[in-house]
PDB file of C-alpha atoms in Angstrom:
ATOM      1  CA  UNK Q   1      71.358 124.930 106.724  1.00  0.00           C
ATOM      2  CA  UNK Q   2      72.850 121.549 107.167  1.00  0.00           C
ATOM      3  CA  UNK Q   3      70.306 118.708 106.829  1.00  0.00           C
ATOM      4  CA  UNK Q   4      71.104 115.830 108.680  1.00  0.00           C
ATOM      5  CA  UNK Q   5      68.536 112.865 108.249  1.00  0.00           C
ATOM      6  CA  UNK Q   6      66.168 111.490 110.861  1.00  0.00           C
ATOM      7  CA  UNK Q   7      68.816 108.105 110.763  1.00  0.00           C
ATOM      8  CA  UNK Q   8      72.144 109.875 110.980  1.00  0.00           C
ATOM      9  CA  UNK Q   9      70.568 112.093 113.473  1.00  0.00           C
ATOM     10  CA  UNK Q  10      69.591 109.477 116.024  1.00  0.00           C
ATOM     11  CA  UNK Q  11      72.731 107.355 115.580  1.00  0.00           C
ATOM     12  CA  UNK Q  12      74.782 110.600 116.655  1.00  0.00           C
ATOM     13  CA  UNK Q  13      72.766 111.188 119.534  1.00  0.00           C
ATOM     14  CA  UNK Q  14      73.158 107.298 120.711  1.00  0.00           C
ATOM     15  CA  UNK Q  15      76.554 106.791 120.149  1.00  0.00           C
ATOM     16  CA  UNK Q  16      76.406 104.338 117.205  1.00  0.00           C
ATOM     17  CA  UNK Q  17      78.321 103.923 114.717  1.00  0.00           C
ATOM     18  CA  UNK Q  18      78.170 106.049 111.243  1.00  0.00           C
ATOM     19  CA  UNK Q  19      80.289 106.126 108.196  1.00  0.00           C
ATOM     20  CA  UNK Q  20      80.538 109.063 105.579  1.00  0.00           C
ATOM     21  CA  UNK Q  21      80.268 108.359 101.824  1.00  0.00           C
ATOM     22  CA  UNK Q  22      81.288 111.149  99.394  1.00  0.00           C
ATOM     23  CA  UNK Q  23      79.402 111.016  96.129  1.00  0.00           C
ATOM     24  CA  UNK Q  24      81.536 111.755  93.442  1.00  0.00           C
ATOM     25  CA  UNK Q  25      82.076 108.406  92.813  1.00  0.00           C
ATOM     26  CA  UNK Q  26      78.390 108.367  92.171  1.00  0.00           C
ATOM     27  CA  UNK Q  27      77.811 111.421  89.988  1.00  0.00           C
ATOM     28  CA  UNK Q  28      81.328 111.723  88.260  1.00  0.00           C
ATOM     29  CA  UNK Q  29      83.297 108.349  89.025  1.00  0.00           C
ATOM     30  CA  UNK Q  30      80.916 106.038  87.122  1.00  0.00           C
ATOM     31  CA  UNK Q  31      78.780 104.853  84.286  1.00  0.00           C
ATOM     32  CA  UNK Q  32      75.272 104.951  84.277  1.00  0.00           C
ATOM     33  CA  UNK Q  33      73.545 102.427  85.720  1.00  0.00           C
ATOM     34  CA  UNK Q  34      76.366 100.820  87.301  1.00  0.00           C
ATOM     35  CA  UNK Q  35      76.894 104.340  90.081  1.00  0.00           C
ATOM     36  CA  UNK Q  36      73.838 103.733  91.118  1.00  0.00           C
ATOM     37  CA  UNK Q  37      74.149  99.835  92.099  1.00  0.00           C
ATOM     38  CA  UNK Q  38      77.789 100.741  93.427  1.00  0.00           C
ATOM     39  CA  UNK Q  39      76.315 103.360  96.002  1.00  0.00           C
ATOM     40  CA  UNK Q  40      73.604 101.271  97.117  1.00  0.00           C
ATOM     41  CA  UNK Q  41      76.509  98.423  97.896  1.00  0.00           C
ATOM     42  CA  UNK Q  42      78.476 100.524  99.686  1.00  0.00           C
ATOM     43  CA  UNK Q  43      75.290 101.993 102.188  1.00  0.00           C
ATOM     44  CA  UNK Q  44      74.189  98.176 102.279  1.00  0.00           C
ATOM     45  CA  UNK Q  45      78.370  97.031 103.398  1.00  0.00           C
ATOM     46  CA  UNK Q  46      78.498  99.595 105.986  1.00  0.00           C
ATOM     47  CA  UNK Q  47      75.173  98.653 107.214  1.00  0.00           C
ATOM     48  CA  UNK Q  48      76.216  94.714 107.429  1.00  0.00           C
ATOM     49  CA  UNK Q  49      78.862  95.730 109.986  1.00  0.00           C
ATOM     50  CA  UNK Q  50      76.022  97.312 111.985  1.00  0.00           C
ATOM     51  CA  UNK Q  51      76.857 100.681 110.930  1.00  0.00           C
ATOM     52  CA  UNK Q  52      74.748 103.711 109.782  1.00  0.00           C
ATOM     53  CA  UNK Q  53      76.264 105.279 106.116  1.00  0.00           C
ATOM     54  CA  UNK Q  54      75.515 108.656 105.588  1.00  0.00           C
ATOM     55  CA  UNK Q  55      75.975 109.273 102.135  1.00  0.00           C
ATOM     56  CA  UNK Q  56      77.091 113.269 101.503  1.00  0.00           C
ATOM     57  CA  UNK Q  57      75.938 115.710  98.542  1.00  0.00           C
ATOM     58  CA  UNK Q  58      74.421 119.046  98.501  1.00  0.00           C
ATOM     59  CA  UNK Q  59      71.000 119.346  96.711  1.00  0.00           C
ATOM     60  CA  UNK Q  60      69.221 122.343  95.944  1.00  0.00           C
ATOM     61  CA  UNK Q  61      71.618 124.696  97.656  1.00  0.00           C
ATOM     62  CA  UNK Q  62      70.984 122.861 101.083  1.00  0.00           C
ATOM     63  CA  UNK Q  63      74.004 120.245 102.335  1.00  0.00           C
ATOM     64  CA  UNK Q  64      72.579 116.797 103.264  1.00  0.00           C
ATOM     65  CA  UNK Q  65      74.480 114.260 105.629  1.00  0.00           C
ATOM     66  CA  UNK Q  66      72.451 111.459 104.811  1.00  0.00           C
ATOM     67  CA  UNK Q  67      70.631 110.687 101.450  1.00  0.00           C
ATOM     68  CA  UNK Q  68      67.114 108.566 100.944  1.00  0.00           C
ATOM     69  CA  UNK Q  69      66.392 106.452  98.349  1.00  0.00           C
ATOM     70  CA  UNK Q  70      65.290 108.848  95.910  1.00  0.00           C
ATOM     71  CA  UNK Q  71      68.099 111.412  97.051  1.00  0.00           C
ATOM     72  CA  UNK Q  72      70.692 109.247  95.979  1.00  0.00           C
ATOM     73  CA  UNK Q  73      68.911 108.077  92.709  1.00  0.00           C
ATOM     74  CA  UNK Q  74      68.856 111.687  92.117  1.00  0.00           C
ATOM     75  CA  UNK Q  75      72.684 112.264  92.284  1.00  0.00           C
ATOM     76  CA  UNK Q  76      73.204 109.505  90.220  1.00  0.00           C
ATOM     77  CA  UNK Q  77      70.644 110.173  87.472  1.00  0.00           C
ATOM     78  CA  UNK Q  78      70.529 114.076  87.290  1.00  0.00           C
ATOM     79  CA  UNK Q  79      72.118 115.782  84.632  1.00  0.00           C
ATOM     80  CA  UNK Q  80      73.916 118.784  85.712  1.00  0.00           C
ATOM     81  CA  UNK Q  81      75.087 117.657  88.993  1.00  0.00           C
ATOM     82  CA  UNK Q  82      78.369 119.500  90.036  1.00  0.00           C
ATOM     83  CA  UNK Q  83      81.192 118.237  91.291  1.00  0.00           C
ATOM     84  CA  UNK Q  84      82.385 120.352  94.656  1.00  0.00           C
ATOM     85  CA  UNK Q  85      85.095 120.815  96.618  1.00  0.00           C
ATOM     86  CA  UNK Q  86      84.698 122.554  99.820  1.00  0.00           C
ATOM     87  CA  UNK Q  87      85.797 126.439  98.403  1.00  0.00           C
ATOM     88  CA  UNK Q  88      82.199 125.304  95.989  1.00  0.00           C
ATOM     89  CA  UNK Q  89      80.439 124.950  99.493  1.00  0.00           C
ATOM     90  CA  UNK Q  90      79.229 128.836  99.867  1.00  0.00           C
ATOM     91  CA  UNK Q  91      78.244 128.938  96.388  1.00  0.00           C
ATOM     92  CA  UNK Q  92      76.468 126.161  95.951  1.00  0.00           C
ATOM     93  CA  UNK Q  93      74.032 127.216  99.145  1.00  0.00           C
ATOM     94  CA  UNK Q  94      73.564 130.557  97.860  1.00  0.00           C
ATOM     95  CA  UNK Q  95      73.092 129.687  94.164  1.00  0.00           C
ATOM     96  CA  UNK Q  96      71.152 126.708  94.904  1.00  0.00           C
ATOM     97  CA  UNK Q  97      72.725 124.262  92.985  1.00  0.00           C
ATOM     98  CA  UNK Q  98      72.866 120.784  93.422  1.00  0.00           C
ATOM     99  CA  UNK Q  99      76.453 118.639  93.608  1.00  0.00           C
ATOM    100  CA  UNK Q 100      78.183 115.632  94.242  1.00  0.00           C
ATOM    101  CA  UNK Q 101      80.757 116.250  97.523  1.00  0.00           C
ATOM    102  CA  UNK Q 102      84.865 115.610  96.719  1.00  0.00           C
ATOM    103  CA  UNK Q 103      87.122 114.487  99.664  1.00  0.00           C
ATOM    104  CA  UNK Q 104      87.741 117.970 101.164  1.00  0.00           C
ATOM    105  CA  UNK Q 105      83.635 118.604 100.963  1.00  0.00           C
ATOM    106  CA  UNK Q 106      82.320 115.501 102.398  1.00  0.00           C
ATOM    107  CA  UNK Q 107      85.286 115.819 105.390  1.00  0.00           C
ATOM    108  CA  UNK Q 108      84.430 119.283 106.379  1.00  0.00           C
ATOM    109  CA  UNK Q 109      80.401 118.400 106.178  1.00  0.00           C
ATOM    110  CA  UNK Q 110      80.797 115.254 107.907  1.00  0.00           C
ATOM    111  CA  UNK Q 111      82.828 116.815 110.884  1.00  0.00           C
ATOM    112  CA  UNK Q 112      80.241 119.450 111.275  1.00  0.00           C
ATOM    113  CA  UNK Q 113      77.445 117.110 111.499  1.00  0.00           C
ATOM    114  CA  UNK Q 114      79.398 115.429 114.018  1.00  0.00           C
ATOM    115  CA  UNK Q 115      80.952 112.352 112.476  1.00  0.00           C
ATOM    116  CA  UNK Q 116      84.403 111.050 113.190  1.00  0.00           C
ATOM    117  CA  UNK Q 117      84.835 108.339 110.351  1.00  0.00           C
ATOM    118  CA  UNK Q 118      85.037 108.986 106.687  1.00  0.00           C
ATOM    119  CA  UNK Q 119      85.871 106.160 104.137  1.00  0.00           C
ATOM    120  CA  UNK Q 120      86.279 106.730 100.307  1.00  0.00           C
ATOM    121  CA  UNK Q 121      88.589 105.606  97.783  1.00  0.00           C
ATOM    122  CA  UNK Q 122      91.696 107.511  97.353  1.00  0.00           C
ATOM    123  CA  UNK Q 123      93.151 111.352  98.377  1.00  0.00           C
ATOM    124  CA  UNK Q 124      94.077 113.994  96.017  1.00  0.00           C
ATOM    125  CA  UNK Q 125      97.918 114.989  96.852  1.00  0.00           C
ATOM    126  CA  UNK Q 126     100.417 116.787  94.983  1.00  0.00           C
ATOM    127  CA  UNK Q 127     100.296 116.570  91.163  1.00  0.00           C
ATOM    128  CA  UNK Q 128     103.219 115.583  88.936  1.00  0.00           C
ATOM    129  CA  UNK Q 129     105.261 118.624  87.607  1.00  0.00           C
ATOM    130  CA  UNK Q 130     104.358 120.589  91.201  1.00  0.00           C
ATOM    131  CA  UNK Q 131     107.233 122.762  91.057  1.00  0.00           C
ATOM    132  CA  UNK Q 132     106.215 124.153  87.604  1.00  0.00           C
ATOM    133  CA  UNK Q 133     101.904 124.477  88.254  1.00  0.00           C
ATOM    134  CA  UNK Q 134     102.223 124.535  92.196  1.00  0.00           C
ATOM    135  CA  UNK Q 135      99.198 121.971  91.394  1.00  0.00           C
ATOM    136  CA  UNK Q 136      98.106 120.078  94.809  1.00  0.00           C
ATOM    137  CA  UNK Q 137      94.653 118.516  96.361  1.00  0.00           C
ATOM    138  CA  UNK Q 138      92.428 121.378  98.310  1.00  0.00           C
ATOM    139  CA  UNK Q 139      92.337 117.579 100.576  1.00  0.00           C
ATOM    140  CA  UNK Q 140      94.862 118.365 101.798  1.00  0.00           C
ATOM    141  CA  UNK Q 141      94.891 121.490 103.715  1.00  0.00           C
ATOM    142  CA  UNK Q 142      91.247 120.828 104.541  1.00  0.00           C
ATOM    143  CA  UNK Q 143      92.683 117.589 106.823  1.00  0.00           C
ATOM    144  CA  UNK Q 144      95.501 119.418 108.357  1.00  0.00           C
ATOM    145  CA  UNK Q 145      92.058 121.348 110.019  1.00  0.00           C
ATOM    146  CA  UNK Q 146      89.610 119.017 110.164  1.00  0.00           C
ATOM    147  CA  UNK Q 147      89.573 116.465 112.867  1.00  0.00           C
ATOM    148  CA  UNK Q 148      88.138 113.283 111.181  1.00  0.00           C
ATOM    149  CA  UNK Q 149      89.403 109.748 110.925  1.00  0.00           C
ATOM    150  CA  UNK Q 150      89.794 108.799 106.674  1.00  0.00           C
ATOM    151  CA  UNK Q 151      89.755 105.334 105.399  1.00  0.00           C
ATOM    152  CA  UNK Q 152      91.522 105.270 101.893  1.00  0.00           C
ATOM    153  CA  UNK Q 153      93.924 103.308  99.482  1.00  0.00           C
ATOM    154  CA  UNK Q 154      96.676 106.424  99.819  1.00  0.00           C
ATOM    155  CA  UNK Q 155      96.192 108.238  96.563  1.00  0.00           C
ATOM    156  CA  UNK Q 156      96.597 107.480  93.151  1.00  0.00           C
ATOM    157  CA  UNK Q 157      99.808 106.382  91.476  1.00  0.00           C
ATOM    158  CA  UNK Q 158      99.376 108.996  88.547  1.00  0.00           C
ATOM    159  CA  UNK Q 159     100.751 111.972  91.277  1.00  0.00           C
ATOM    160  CA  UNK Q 160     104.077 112.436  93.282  1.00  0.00           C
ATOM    161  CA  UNK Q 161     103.117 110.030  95.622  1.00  0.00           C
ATOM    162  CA  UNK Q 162     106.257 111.141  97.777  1.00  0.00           C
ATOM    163  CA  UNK Q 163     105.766 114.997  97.960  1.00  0.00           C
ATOM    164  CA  UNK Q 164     102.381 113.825  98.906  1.00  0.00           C
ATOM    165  CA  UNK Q 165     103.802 112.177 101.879  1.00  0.00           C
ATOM    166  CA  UNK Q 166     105.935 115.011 102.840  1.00  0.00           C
ATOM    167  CA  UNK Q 167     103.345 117.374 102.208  1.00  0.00           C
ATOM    168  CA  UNK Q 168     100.948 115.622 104.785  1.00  0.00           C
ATOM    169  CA  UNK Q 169     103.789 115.412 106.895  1.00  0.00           C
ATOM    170  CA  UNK Q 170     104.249 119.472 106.776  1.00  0.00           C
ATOM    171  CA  UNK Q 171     100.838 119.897 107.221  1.00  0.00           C
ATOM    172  CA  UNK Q 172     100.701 117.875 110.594  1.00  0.00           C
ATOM    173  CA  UNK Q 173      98.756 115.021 109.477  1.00  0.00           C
ATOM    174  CA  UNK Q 174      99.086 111.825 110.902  1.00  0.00           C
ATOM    175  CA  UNK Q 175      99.423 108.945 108.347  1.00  0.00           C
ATOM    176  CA  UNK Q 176      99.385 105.461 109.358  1.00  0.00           C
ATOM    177  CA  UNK Q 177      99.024 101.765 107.138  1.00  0.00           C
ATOM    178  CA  UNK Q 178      96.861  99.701 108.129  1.00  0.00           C
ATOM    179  CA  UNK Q 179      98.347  96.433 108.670  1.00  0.00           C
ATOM    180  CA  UNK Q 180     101.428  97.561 106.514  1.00  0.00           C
ATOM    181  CA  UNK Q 181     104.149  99.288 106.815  1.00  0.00           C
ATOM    182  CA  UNK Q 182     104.019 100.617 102.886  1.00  0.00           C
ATOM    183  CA  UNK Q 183     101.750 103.204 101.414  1.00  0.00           C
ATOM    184  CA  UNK Q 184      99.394 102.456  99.222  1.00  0.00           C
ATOM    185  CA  UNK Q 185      99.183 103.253  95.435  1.00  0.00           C
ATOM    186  CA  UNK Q 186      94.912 103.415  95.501  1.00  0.00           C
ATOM    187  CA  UNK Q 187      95.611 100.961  92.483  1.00  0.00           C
ATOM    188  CA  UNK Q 188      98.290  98.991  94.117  1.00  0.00           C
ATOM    189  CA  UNK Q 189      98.572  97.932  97.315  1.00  0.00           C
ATOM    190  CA  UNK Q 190     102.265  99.281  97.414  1.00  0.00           C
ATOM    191  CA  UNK Q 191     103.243 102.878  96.401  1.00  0.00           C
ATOM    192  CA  UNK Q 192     106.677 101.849  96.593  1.00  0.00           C
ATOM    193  CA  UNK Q 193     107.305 104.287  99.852  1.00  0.00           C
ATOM    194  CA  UNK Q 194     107.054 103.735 103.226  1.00  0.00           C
ATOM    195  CA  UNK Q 195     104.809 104.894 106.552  1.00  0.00           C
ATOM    196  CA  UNK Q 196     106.524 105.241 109.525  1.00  0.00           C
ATOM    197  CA  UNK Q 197     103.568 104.053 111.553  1.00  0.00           C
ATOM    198  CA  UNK Q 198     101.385 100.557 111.026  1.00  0.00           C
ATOM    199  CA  UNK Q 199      98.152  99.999 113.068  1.00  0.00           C
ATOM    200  CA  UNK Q 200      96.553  96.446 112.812  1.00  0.00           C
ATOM    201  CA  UNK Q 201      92.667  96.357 114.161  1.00  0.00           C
ATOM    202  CA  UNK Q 202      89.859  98.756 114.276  1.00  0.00           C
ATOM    203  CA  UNK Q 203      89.853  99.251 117.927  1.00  0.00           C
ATOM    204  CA  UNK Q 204      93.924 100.316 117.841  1.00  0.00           C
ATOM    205  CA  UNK Q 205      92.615 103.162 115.205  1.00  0.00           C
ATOM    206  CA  UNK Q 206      89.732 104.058 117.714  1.00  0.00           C
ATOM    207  CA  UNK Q 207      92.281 104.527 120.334  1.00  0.00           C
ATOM    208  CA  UNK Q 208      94.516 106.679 118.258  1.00  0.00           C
ATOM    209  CA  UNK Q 209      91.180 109.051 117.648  1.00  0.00           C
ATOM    210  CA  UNK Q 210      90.314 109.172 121.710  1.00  0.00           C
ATOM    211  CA  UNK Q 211      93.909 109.872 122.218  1.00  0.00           C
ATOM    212  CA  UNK Q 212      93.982 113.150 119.685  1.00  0.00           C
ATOM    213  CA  UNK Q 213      90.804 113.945 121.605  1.00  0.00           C
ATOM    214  CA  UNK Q 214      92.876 113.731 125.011  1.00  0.00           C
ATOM    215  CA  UNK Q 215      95.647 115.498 123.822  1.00  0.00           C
ATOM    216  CA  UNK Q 216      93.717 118.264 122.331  1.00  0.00           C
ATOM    217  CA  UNK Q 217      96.490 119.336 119.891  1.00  0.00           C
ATOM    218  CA  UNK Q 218      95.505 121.454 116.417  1.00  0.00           C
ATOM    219  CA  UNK Q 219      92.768 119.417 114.920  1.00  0.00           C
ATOM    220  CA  UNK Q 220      93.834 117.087 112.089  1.00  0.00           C
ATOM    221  CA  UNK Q 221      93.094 114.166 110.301  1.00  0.00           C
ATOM    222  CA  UNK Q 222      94.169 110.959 110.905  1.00  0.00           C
ATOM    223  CA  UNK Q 223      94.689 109.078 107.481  1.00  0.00           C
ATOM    224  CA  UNK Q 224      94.224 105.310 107.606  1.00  0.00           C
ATOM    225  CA  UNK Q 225      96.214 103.828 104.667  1.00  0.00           C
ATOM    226  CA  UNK Q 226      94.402 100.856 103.528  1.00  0.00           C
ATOM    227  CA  UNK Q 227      95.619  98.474 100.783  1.00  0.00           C
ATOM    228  CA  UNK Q 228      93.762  97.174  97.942  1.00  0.00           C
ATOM    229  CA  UNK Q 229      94.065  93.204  98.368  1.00  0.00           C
ATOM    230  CA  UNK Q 230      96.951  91.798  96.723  1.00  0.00           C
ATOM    231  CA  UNK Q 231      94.572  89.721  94.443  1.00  0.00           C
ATOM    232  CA  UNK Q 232      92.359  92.307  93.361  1.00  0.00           C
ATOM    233  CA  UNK Q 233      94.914  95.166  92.602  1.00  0.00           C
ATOM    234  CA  UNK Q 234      95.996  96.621  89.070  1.00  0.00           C
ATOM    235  CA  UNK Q 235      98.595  94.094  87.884  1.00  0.00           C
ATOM    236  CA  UNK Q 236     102.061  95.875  88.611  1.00  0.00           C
ATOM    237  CA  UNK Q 237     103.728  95.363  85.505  1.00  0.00           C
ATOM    238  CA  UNK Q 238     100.790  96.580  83.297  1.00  0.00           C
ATOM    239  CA  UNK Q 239     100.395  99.716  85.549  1.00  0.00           C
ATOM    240  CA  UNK Q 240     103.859 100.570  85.414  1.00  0.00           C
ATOM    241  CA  UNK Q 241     103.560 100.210  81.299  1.00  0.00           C
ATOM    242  CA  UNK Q 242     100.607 101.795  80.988  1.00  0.00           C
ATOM    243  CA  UNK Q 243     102.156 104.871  82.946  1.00  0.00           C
ATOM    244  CA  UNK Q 244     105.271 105.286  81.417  1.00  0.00           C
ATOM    245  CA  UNK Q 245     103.394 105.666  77.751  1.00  0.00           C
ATOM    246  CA  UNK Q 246     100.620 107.679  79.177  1.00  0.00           C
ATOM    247  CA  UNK Q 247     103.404 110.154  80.448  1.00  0.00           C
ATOM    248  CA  UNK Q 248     105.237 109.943  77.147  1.00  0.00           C
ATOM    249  CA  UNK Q 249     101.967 110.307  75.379  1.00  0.00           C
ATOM    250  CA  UNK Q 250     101.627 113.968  77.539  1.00  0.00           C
ATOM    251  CA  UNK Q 251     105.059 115.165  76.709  1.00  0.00           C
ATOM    252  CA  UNK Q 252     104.528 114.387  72.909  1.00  0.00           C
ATOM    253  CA  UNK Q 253     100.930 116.035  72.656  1.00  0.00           C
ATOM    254  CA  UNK Q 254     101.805 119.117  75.114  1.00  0.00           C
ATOM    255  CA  UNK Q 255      99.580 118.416  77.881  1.00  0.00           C
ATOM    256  CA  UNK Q 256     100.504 119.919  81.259  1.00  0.00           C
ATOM    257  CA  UNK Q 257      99.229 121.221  84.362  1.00  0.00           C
ATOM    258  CA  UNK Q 258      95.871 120.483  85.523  1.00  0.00           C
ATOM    259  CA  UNK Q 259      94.962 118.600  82.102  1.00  0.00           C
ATOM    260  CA  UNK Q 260      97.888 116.016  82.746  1.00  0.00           C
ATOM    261  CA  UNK Q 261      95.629 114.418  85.901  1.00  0.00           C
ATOM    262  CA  UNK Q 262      92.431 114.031  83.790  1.00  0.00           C
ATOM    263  CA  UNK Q 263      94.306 112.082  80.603  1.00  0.00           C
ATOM    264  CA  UNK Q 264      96.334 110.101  82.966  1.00  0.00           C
ATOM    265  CA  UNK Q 265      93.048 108.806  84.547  1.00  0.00           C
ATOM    266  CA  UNK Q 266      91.661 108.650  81.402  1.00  0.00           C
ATOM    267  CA  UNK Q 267      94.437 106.111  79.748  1.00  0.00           C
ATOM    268  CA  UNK Q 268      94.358 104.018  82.706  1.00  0.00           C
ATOM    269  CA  UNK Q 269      91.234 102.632  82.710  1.00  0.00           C
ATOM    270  CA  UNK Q 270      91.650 102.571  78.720  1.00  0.00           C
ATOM    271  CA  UNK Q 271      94.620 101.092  78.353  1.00  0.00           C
ATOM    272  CA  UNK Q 272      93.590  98.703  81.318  1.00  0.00           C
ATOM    273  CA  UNK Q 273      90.478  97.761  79.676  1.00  0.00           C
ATOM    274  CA  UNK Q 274      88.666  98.482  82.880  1.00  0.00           C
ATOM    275  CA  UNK Q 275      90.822  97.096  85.200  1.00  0.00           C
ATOM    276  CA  UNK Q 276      92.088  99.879  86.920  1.00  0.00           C
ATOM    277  CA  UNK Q 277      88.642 100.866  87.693  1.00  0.00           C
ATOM    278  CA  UNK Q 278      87.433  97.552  88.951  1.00  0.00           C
ATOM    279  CA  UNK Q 279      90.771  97.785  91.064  1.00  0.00           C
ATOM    280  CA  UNK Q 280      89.395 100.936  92.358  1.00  0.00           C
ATOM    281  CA  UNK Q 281      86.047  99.604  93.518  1.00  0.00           C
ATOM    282  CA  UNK Q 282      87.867  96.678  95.107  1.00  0.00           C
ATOM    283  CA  UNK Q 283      89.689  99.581  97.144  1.00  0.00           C
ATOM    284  CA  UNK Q 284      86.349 101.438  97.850  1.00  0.00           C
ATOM    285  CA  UNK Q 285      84.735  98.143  99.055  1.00  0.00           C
ATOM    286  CA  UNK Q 286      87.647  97.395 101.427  1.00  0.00           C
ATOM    287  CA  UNK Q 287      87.690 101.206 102.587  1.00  0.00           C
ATOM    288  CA  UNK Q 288      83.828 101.371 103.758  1.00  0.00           C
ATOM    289  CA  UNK Q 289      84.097  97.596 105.285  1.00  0.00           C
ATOM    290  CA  UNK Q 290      87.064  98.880 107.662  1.00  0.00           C
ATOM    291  CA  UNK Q 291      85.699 102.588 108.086  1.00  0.00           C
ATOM    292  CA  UNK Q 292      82.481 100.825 109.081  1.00  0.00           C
ATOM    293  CA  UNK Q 293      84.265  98.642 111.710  1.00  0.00           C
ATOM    294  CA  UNK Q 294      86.399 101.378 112.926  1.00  0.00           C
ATOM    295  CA  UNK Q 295      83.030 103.589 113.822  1.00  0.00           C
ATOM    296  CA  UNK Q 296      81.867 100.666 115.307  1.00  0.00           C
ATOM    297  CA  UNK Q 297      84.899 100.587 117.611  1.00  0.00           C
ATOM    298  CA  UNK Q 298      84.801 104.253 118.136  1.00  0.00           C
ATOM    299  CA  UNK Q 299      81.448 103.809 119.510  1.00  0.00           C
ATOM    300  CA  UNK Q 300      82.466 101.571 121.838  1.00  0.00           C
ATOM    301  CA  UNK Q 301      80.048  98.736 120.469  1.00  0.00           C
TER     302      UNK Q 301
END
């Protein structure tokens, strides 16, 4: 059921180094034409650091690890591509239907087809107003069971960034900054909290993964924490404006629950006039670059 391509395939079996894609950011977290030019840049970065991408989606019912040309022109062109989560998984195989992979989706996939590094943008954690909607990320019980190494800029500033943290932390997950000892806020390179762990080079990450391996404990992520650079993050003092009126604009309109995330977004990159998504490419750029060298350290290359 799982299609792996020729490429993927044969890098597995050698030992070399591969990186997982998701591709919501292709079918959902971009404007035509521009998703299409961004997923070809990230393939050809992970390939300049001698690595194999293997861009995730399912298409016709049948899970691919590993897209071609035309497959990924496909999920960024087609109308009516779904976006799905790994409880879509079942019923998108048995329907048939074609969609673009979240976090939890391309983590599971990618672990079953054998690969040990994932890198994408941000997480999904624990949404604002928790207590009230009980509203949190499917990522994140999918990593406290899925053994796989993911490169991200923490998660976005828009949700309780700390009960996120503690909520990985229940959930056995091992978080750790990569040269930092501050979380990142996906936009920003600080969150404002703290990790209690700091790695500093590819290989140091690859030896955290073959020591899970020897210790053979519940399988788990292990979150690498990686920073937007300093000059190519969300200006602070905008973010933190455009926030506080997006979450004054919610409480005067009524929005809540599961429609807060969505208009948050929404307002950001409005308000921003764009920036906060080129800040979020900037984080995806630096995510694949370091996921890329970390397979290639895991490989032992």
């Amino acid at each position: 059921m799982l299609v792996v391509s020729d490429e993927v395939q044969t890098a597995v079996a050698e030992r070399q180094p591969v990186v997982a894609l998701e591709s919501t950011i292709i079918a959902h977290g971009l404007p035509r034409p521009r998703n299409l030019q961004v997923a070809k840049e990230l393939e050809a970065v992970v390939r300049e650091e001698g690595a194999v991408p293997a861009t995730i989606a399912v298409l016709d019912g049948r899970p691919h690890v590993g897209l071609d040309k035309e497959q990924l022109e496909r999920v960024a062109n087609e109308d009516g591509i779904r976006k799905l989560g790994h409880r879509d998984l079942p019923l998108a195989v048995a329907t048939g239907a074609s969609g673009a992979t979240t976090v939890s989706a391309t983590a599971l996939l990618a672990a079953r087809a054998g690969l040990r590094v994932f890198a994408t943008g941000g997480l999904g954690g624990v949404h604002r107003e928790w207590t009230v909607t009980q509203d949190e990320s499917a990522d994140l019980g999918l990593l406290a069971r899925t053994r796989i190494t993911v490169v991200c800029a923490g998660v976005k500033s828009i949700l309780d960034v700390p009960a996120t943290l503690e909520r990985l932390e229940t959930l056995g997950v091992a978080v750790a900054g990569y040269g930092t000892d501050r979380f990142p806020g996906f936009y920003l390179a600080d969150s404002g909290h703290p990790v209690d762990w700091t790695l500093r080079a590819p290989g140091e990450i690859a030896e955290v993964m073959r020591a899970q391996d020897a210790l053979d404990g519940p399988d788990a992520a292990l979150i690498v924490a990686n920073p937007v650079p300093r000059d190519e993050q969300l200006d602070p003092v905008l973010h933190a404006r455009v926030l506080a009126e997006a979450l004054a604009a919610c409480e005067e309109r009524g929005i809540t629950g599961q429609a807060i995330t969505p208009f948050l977004l929404d307002e950001l990159v409005r308000r921003t006039e764009g920036a906060s998504l080129e800040a979020n490419l900037a984080a995806v750029r630096g995510n694949v670059r370091l996921g890329a060298r970390i397979a290639t350290a895991w490989a032992g290359r």
